[in-house]
Amino acid sequence: MPEAEFVVVANRLPVDRVPGAHGDDVWRRSPGGLVTALEPVMKKADGAWVGWAGGADLDLEPFEFDGTVLVPVRLSAEDIELYYEGMSNDTFWPLYHDVIAAPRYRRVWWDSYERVNRRFAEAAAEVAAPGATVWVQDYQLQLVPKMLRELRPDLTIGYFHHIPFPAYGLYSQLPWRKQVLEGLLGADVIGFQRVADAGNFARAVRRLFRYETRASGVNVPQPDGTTHTALAKAFPISIDAESYVELARRPEVQQRAADIRRELGNPRKILLGVDRLDYTKGIRHRLKAFGELLEDGEINVEDVTLVQVASPSRERVEAYMQLRDEIELTVGRTNGDFDTMGHTAIRYLHNSYPREEMAALFLAADVMLVTALRDGMNLVAKEYVAARTDNRGVLVLSEFAGAADELTSAVRINPHDIDGMKESIMRAIDMPAAEQGKRMRALRKKVRENDVAKWSESFLSALADARTMRNARSAKR
Ligand code: GDG
């Protein structure tokens, strides 16, 4: 197997298997933000990407795709059930999102999580060149940094946590709370979305291990008497803003935005929500506020329509099935109560759409509703802002989304406060064009200045500094 100077380790490979023209399967680049973010870095370096190819029991050899070596990690049907749907999506996900849903703690899930993390670590250890840099992604792989350091002490290891890190009072529920922190502390740099997440992590480390933390550094004593310093810091992720600007300027996307408005019966205002169908996103709270505004007579369906894109997600996990039922019941009731022949209250779309359609929706939306109860960052908020090259439109943004730290000119809401949210939605609907412009310009400046290229550069430069320091220390020994 070829050796790589730069290795990404993520739960999923950056490609999807899709049916090809000749009846066989072909690989297609997946649309995700992480793939876009890392593409330039992977191309520059001799890059490899270690991850699951999707699907059960696939035995695949490493292969090259677009100049990157992809190293598939095999997951059995049982691994998918225990490590992925169980431990990752039914324990860590709800626990780290402030127990919005009750996390389940099952020992068989944990055993599988450890086993699968080791498999990822071994695959990375095998493909990394001597002294290479490895960047591990997200909560499915929290044990990989330590496992990898044990296998390959010569590597420089980074880890980025895409979701929140909870306060100690919640984190301490986790039966394996020590093992997870130890796993993460194997990294040289541990990146979080918000300053608050890095703070929660450092507090958990102090409480459970009493390790010394100085500025953002955590000093971890090693068995051989030396100290390993892990840097735990915020690196807020972003989007490829220019690609949304480019999409929004295309005449066909603008035409589609106009068509969407017409197809909806030309309402005066279109409100939009775009989320994976997930209980962290506050979709039910949003529907409740919107339904009450209709009930109160503050708005009517000829005037205002809510478009809710809820893309299918984790459909085999019980909590997600329940959420879908609840949302669809609410949408059905609201529409049943308020729709007319020509107008609908909520246009609900349980589907995924191409990026062009998303951009057209952003352009058509007068008000974008991001009402997450807890969200690491929320890229949709940044995408909406980037697409509004006309400096119009209003972003209503939950203070519980990481994006709220940077996007301070949005209309901020607390999604638990339904009355407050109703007032803010009305304020957004009625906002004069001049105020929209002022706020949108400020938001756009933030997103265009801090794009995803800057995110990966700043993380990787912190990692390069860590590597220099480590080399200097070992030269002294
Ligand atoms: C996790 C964290 C953090 C959605 N529906 C469609 C579609 N999308 C795209 C959006 C956006 C992405 O999916 C979703 O990103 P978010 O950030 O909003 O949320 P999560 O999926 O929960 O992501 C989150 C993120 O990781 C990155 O660190 O911000 O907090 O939870 O890009 O546009 N894209 C297309 N069609 C759809 O129907 N094309």
mmCIF file of C-alpha atoms in Angstrom, residues 84-342:
data_model
loop_
_atom_site.group_PDB
_atom_site.id
_atom_site.type_symbol
_atom_site.label_atom_id
_atom_site.label_comp_id
_atom_site.label_asym_id
_atom_site.label_seq_id
_atom_site.Cartn_x
_atom_site.Cartn_y
_atom_site.Cartn_z
ATOM 1 C CA TYR A 84 -22.911 3.402 14.326
ATOM 2 C CA GLU A 85 -26.650 3.371 14.988
ATOM 3 C CA GLY A 86 -26.211 2.436 18.652
ATOM 4 C CA MET A 87 -23.178 4.029 20.301
ATOM 5 C CA SER A 88 -22.689 6.909 17.833
ATOM 6 C CA ASN A 89 -26.272 7.879 17.055
ATOM 7 C CA ASP A 90 -28.175 6.727 20.141
ATOM 8 C CA THR A 91 -25.608 7.433 22.888
ATOM 9 C CA PHE A 92 -23.099 10.116 21.908
ATOM 10 C CA TRP A 93 -25.411 12.151 19.662
ATOM 11 C CA PRO A 94 -28.180 12.738 22.253
ATOM 12 C CA LEU A 95 -25.743 13.037 25.188
ATOM 13 C CA TYR A 96 -23.582 15.628 23.432
ATOM 14 C CA HIS A 97 -26.692 17.586 22.351
ATOM 15 C CA ASP A 98 -27.658 18.192 25.974
ATOM 16 C CA VAL A 99 -29.865 15.071 26.258
ATOM 17 C CA ILE A 100 -32.678 16.546 24.119
ATOM 18 C CA ALA A 101 -33.472 12.853 23.631
ATOM 19 C CA ALA A 102 -32.522 10.322 26.288
ATOM 20 C CA PRO A 103 -29.147 8.713 25.554
ATOM 21 C CA ARG A 104 -29.022 4.943 25.921
ATOM 22 C CA TYR A 105 -25.981 3.353 27.528
ATOM 23 C CA ARG A 106 -25.428 -0.194 26.376
ATOM 24 C CA ARG A 107 -22.272 -2.142 27.051
ATOM 25 C CA VAL A 108 -22.427 -4.152 23.831
ATOM 26 C CA TRP A 109 -22.532 -0.870 21.898
ATOM 27 C CA TRP A 110 -19.448 0.367 23.712
ATOM 28 C CA ASP A 111 -17.543 -2.860 23.058
ATOM 29 C CA SER A 112 -18.312 -2.540 19.372
ATOM 30 C CA TYR A 113 -17.345 1.173 19.391
ATOM 31 C CA GLU A 114 -13.920 0.266 20.804
ATOM 32 C CA ARG A 115 -13.447 -2.547 18.298
ATOM 33 C CA VAL A 116 -14.414 -0.421 15.309
ATOM 34 C CA ASN A 117 -12.306 2.554 16.476
ATOM 35 C CA ARG A 118 -9.320 0.192 16.676
ATOM 36 C CA ARG A 119 -9.965 -0.956 13.124
ATOM 37 C CA PHE A 120 -9.921 2.665 11.896
ATOM 38 C CA ALA A 121 -6.733 3.380 13.896
ATOM 39 C CA GLU A 122 -5.000 0.329 12.443
ATOM 40 C CA ALA A 123 -5.976 1.249 8.906
ATOM 41 C CA ALA A 124 -4.598 4.776 9.418
ATOM 42 C CA ALA A 125 -1.402 3.460 11.009
ATOM 43 C CA GLU A 126 -0.839 1.249 8.012
ATOM 44 C CA VAL A 127 -1.205 3.940 5.365
ATOM 45 C CA ALA A 128 0.585 6.859 7.098
ATOM 46 C CA ALA A 129 4.173 7.603 6.016
ATOM 47 C CA PRO A 130 6.834 8.086 8.737
ATOM 48 C CA GLY A 131 6.206 11.404 10.521
ATOM 49 C CA ALA A 132 2.927 11.970 8.630
ATOM 50 C CA THR A 133 0.039 14.177 9.759
ATOM 51 C CA VAL A 134 -3.298 12.486 10.499
ATOM 52 C CA TRP A 135 -6.584 14.365 10.922
ATOM 53 C CA VAL A 136 -9.356 12.399 12.661
ATOM 54 C CA GLN A 137 -12.949 13.627 12.239
ATOM 55 C CA ASP A 138 -15.800 13.591 14.692
ATOM 56 C CA TYR A 139 -17.545 11.799 17.518
ATOM 57 C CA GLN A 140 -17.738 8.370 15.907
ATOM 58 C CA LEU A 141 -13.939 8.105 16.264
ATOM 59 C CA GLN A 142 -13.062 9.601 19.639
ATOM 60 C CA LEU A 143 -10.804 6.715 20.656
ATOM 61 C CA VAL A 144 -8.733 6.796 17.478
ATOM 62 C CA PRO A 145 -6.240 9.531 18.535
ATOM 63 C CA LYS A 146 -4.941 7.549 21.524
ATOM 64 C CA MET A 147 -4.981 4.205 19.717
ATOM 65 C CA LEU A 148 -3.085 5.724 16.826
ATOM 66 C CA ARG A 149 -0.506 7.391 19.070
ATOM 67 C CA GLU A 150 0.208 4.034 20.686
ATOM 68 C CA LEU A 151 0.602 2.353 17.319
ATOM 69 C CA ARG A 152 2.570 5.180 15.719
ATOM 70 C CA PRO A 153 4.251 7.652 18.119
ATOM 71 C CA ASP A 154 5.951 9.354 15.153
ATOM 72 C CA LEU A 155 2.678 10.804 13.801
ATOM 73 C CA THR A 156 1.217 14.263 14.368
ATOM 74 C CA ILE A 157 -2.445 13.757 15.187
ATOM 75 C CA GLY A 158 -5.336 16.213 14.967
ATOM 76 C CA TYR A 159 -8.993 15.643 15.886
ATOM 77 C CA PHE A 160 -11.992 17.827 15.053
ATOM 78 C CA HIS A 161 -15.273 17.516 16.952
ATOM 79 C CA HIS A 162 -18.173 18.626 14.715
ATOM 80 C CA ILE A 163 -20.884 18.492 17.380
ATOM 81 C CA PRO A 164 -21.142 20.214 20.799
ATOM 82 C CA PHE A 165 -19.185 19.028 23.819
ATOM 83 C CA PRO A 166 -21.586 19.121 26.792
ATOM 84 C CA ALA A 167 -21.183 20.565 30.278
ATOM 85 C CA TYR A 168 -19.641 18.233 32.845
ATOM 86 C CA GLY A 169 -22.959 17.711 34.669
ATOM 87 C CA LEU A 170 -24.231 15.908 31.569
ATOM 88 C CA TYR A 171 -20.993 14.447 30.254
ATOM 89 C CA SER A 172 -20.422 12.721 33.584
ATOM 90 C CA GLN A 173 -23.400 10.432 32.869
ATOM 91 C CA LEU A 174 -21.304 8.541 30.342
ATOM 92 C CA PRO A 175 -20.170 5.226 31.856
ATOM 93 C CA TRP A 176 -17.019 5.427 29.696
ATOM 94 C CA ARG A 177 -16.324 9.111 30.379
ATOM 95 C CA LYS A 178 -12.675 8.522 31.272
ATOM 96 C CA GLN A 179 -11.871 6.313 28.305
ATOM 97 C CA VAL A 180 -13.342 8.852 25.863
ATOM 98 C CA LEU A 181 -11.307 11.743 27.275
ATOM 99 C CA GLU A 182 -8.171 9.604 27.204
ATOM 100 C CA GLY A 183 -8.931 8.722 23.602
ATOM 101 C CA LEU A 184 -9.225 12.375 22.586
ATOM 102 C CA LEU A 185 -6.161 13.446 24.568
ATOM 103 C CA GLY A 186 -4.055 11.231 22.316
ATOM 104 C CA ALA A 187 -4.274 14.058 19.744
ATOM 105 C CA ASP A 188 -1.856 17.003 19.492
ATOM 106 C CA VAL A 189 -4.693 19.369 18.610
ATOM 107 C CA ILE A 190 -8.358 18.829 19.550
ATOM 108 C CA GLY A 191 -10.611 21.242 17.667
ATOM 109 C CA PHE A 192 -14.120 22.288 18.748
ATOM 110 C CA GLN A 193 -16.788 24.483 17.143
ATOM 111 C CA ARG A 194 -17.258 26.966 20.001
ATOM 112 C CA VAL A 195 -15.073 28.365 22.759
ATOM 113 C CA ALA A 196 -17.700 26.992 25.181
ATOM 114 C CA ASP A 197 -17.192 23.430 23.849
ATOM 115 C CA ALA A 198 -13.421 23.635 24.376
ATOM 116 C CA GLY A 199 -14.104 24.989 27.886
ATOM 117 C CA ASN A 200 -16.462 22.095 28.720
ATOM 118 C CA PHE A 201 -13.855 19.641 27.515
ATOM 119 C CA ALA A 202 -11.056 21.211 29.588
ATOM 120 C CA ARG A 203 -13.295 21.229 32.681
ATOM 121 C CA ALA A 204 -14.130 17.540 32.232
ATOM 122 C CA VAL A 205 -10.412 16.763 31.937
ATOM 123 C CA ARG A 206 -9.635 18.693 35.134
ATOM 124 C CA ARG A 207 -12.484 17.059 37.046
ATOM 125 C CA LEU A 208 -11.722 13.508 36.008
ATOM 126 C CA PHE A 209 -7.933 13.519 35.779
ATOM 127 C CA ARG A 210 -6.707 16.638 37.575
ATOM 128 C CA TYR A 211 -4.330 17.243 34.671
ATOM 129 C CA GLU A 212 -2.842 20.686 34.479
ATOM 130 C CA THR A 213 -4.421 22.932 31.821
ATOM 131 C CA ARG A 214 -2.655 26.123 30.789
ATOM 132 C CA ALA A 215 -4.201 28.539 28.254
ATOM 133 C CA SER A 216 -5.561 26.006 25.746
ATOM 134 C CA GLY A 217 -2.980 23.316 26.489
ATOM 135 C CA VAL A 218 -3.619 20.168 28.524
ATOM 136 C CA ASN A 219 -0.518 18.477 29.972
ATOM 137 C CA VAL A 220 -0.962 14.716 29.907
ATOM 138 C CA PRO A 221 1.615 12.680 31.851
ATOM 139 C CA GLN A 222 2.871 9.680 29.862
ATOM 140 C CA PRO A 223 3.852 6.254 31.234
ATOM 141 C CA ASP A 224 7.537 6.939 30.405
ATOM 142 C CA GLY A 225 7.606 10.044 32.621
ATOM 143 C CA THR A 226 7.412 12.583 29.780
ATOM 144 C CA THR A 227 4.488 14.956 29.207
ATOM 145 C CA HIS A 228 2.333 15.117 26.091
ATOM 146 C CA THR A 229 0.644 18.466 25.519
ATOM 147 C CA ALA A 230 -2.713 18.466 23.753
ATOM 148 C CA LEU A 231 -4.093 21.780 22.524
ATOM 149 C CA ALA A 232 -7.910 22.023 22.962
ATOM 150 C CA LYS A 233 -9.294 25.054 21.135
ATOM 151 C CA ALA A 234 -12.180 26.407 19.054
ATOM 152 C CA PHE A 235 -11.884 26.343 15.245
ATOM 153 C CA PRO A 236 -15.397 27.250 14.005
ATOM 154 C CA ILE A 237 -16.098 25.388 10.760
ATOM 155 C CA SER A 238 -17.475 27.182 7.717
ATOM 156 C CA ILE A 239 -18.591 26.731 4.114
ATOM 157 C CA ASP A 240 -17.191 27.321 0.649
ATOM 158 C CA ALA A 241 -18.903 30.715 0.515
ATOM 159 C CA GLU A 242 -17.769 31.566 -3.033
ATOM 160 C CA SER A 243 -19.479 28.489 -4.443
ATOM 161 C CA TYR A 244 -22.819 29.737 -3.051
ATOM 162 C CA VAL A 245 -22.178 33.209 -4.458
ATOM 163 C CA GLU A 246 -21.514 31.611 -7.823
ATOM 164 C CA LEU A 247 -24.698 29.493 -7.626
ATOM 165 C CA ALA A 248 -26.806 32.483 -6.601
ATOM 166 C CA ARG A 249 -25.582 34.481 -9.599
ATOM 167 C CA ARG A 250 -26.609 31.866 -12.159
ATOM 168 C CA PRO A 251 -29.604 33.069 -14.187
ATOM 169 C CA GLU A 252 -31.236 29.623 -14.077
ATOM 170 C CA VAL A 253 -31.056 29.548 -10.259
ATOM 171 C CA GLN A 254 -32.609 33.013 -10.070
ATOM 172 C CA GLN A 255 -35.310 31.939 -12.499
ATOM 173 C CA ARG A 256 -36.009 28.868 -10.388
ATOM 174 C CA ALA A 257 -36.344 31.073 -7.281
ATOM 175 C CA ALA A 258 -38.982 33.144 -9.086
ATOM 176 C CA ASP A 259 -40.749 29.956 -10.210
ATOM 177 C CA ILE A 260 -40.820 28.610 -6.641
ATOM 178 C CA ARG A 261 -42.570 31.770 -5.458
ATOM 179 C CA ARG A 262 -45.103 31.492 -8.250
ATOM 180 C CA GLU A 263 -45.684 27.785 -7.614
ATOM 181 C CA LEU A 264 -46.429 28.618 -3.980
ATOM 182 C CA GLY A 265 -49.173 31.016 -5.109
ATOM 183 C CA ASN A 266 -47.135 34.236 -4.816
ATOM 184 C CA PRO A 267 -47.240 34.679 -1.057
ATOM 185 C CA ARG A 268 -45.957 38.025 0.215
ATOM 186 C CA LYS A 269 -43.404 36.268 2.419
ATOM 187 C CA ILE A 270 -41.788 32.827 2.203
ATOM 188 C CA LEU A 271 -40.284 31.375 5.362
ATOM 189 C CA LEU A 272 -37.805 28.504 4.977
ATOM 190 C CA GLY A 273 -36.376 25.733 7.132
ATOM 191 C CA VAL A 274 -33.737 23.287 5.830
ATOM 192 C CA ASP A 275 -32.599 20.533 8.151
ATOM 193 C CA ARG A 276 -31.763 16.895 8.364
ATOM 194 C CA LEU A 277 -34.806 15.429 10.069
ATOM 195 C CA ASP A 278 -33.212 15.440 13.522
ATOM 196 C CA TYR A 279 -34.543 16.238 17.004
ATOM 197 C CA THR A 280 -31.656 18.657 17.622
ATOM 198 C CA LYS A 281 -32.862 21.025 14.901
ATOM 199 C CA GLY A 282 -35.953 22.329 16.715
ATOM 200 C CA ILE A 283 -38.326 21.607 13.824
ATOM 201 C CA ARG A 284 -41.265 20.886 16.170
ATOM 202 C CA HIS A 285 -40.737 24.143 18.079
ATOM 203 C CA ARG A 286 -40.638 26.043 14.791
ATOM 204 C CA LEU A 287 -43.868 24.406 13.572
ATOM 205 C CA LYS A 288 -45.545 25.179 16.871
ATOM 206 C CA ALA A 289 -44.650 28.865 16.712
ATOM 207 C CA PHE A 290 -45.761 29.073 13.082
ATOM 208 C CA GLY A 291 -49.038 27.242 13.789
ATOM 209 C CA GLU A 292 -49.830 29.601 16.674
ATOM 210 C CA LEU A 293 -49.197 32.665 14.508
ATOM 211 C CA LEU A 294 -51.808 31.334 12.067
ATOM 212 C CA GLU A 295 -54.178 30.542 14.910
ATOM 213 C CA ASP A 296 -53.748 34.004 16.443
ATOM 214 C CA GLY A 297 -54.538 35.549 13.047
ATOM 215 C CA GLU A 298 -51.174 37.347 12.999
ATOM 216 C CA ILE A 299 -50.543 35.822 9.576
ATOM 217 C CA ASN A 300 -52.658 33.994 6.997
ATOM 218 C CA VAL A 301 -51.859 31.454 4.315
ATOM 219 C CA GLU A 302 -52.392 33.823 1.364
ATOM 220 C CA ASP A 303 -49.749 36.050 2.847
ATOM 221 C CA VAL A 304 -47.127 33.771 4.399
ATOM 222 C CA THR A 305 -45.990 30.210 3.580
ATOM 223 C CA LEU A 306 -43.462 28.072 5.413
ATOM 224 C CA VAL A 307 -41.364 25.730 3.268
ATOM 225 C CA GLN A 308 -39.776 23.002 5.373
ATOM 226 C CA VAL A 309 -37.178 20.742 3.757
ATOM 227 C CA ALA A 310 -36.534 17.838 6.123
ATOM 228 C CA SER A 311 -33.959 15.568 4.544
ATOM 229 C CA PRO A 312 -34.243 11.900 5.544
ATOM 230 C CA SER A 313 -31.790 10.905 8.260
ATOM 231 C CA ARG A 314 -30.962 7.883 10.487
ATOM 232 C CA GLU A 315 -34.245 6.263 9.595
ATOM 233 C CA ARG A 316 -33.542 3.042 11.479
ATOM 234 C CA VAL A 317 -33.057 4.739 14.865
ATOM 235 C CA GLU A 318 -36.253 4.695 16.966
ATOM 236 C CA ALA A 319 -36.080 8.328 18.141
ATOM 237 C CA TYR A 320 -35.937 9.475 14.508
ATOM 238 C CA MET A 321 -38.970 7.408 13.500
ATOM 239 C CA GLN A 322 -40.928 8.936 16.354
ATOM 240 C CA LEU A 323 -39.834 12.454 15.497
ATOM 241 C CA ARG A 324 -40.890 11.985 11.899
ATOM 242 C CA ASP A 325 -44.339 10.819 13.008
ATOM 243 C CA GLU A 326 -44.755 13.822 15.303
ATOM 244 C CA ILE A 327 -43.650 16.317 12.671
ATOM 245 C CA GLU A 328 -45.869 14.828 10.005
ATOM 246 C CA LEU A 329 -48.857 14.813 12.357
ATOM 247 C CA THR A 330 -48.311 18.502 13.145
ATOM 248 C CA VAL A 331 -47.862 19.441 9.482
ATOM 249 C CA GLY A 332 -50.995 17.515 8.529
ATOM 250 C CA ARG A 333 -53.066 19.137 11.273
ATOM 251 C CA THR A 334 -51.824 22.655 10.569
ATOM 252 C CA ASN A 335 -52.415 22.308 6.848
ATOM 253 C CA GLY A 336 -55.805 20.708 7.453
ATOM 254 C CA ASP A 337 -56.850 23.622 9.650
ATOM 255 C CA PHE A 338 -55.515 26.486 7.535
ATOM 256 C CA ASP A 339 -54.965 25.514 3.882
ATOM 257 C CA THR A 340 -57.157 26.936 1.158
ATOM 258 C CA MET A 341 -57.483 25.494 -2.368
ATOM 259 C CA GLY A 342 -54.816 27.861 -3.640
#
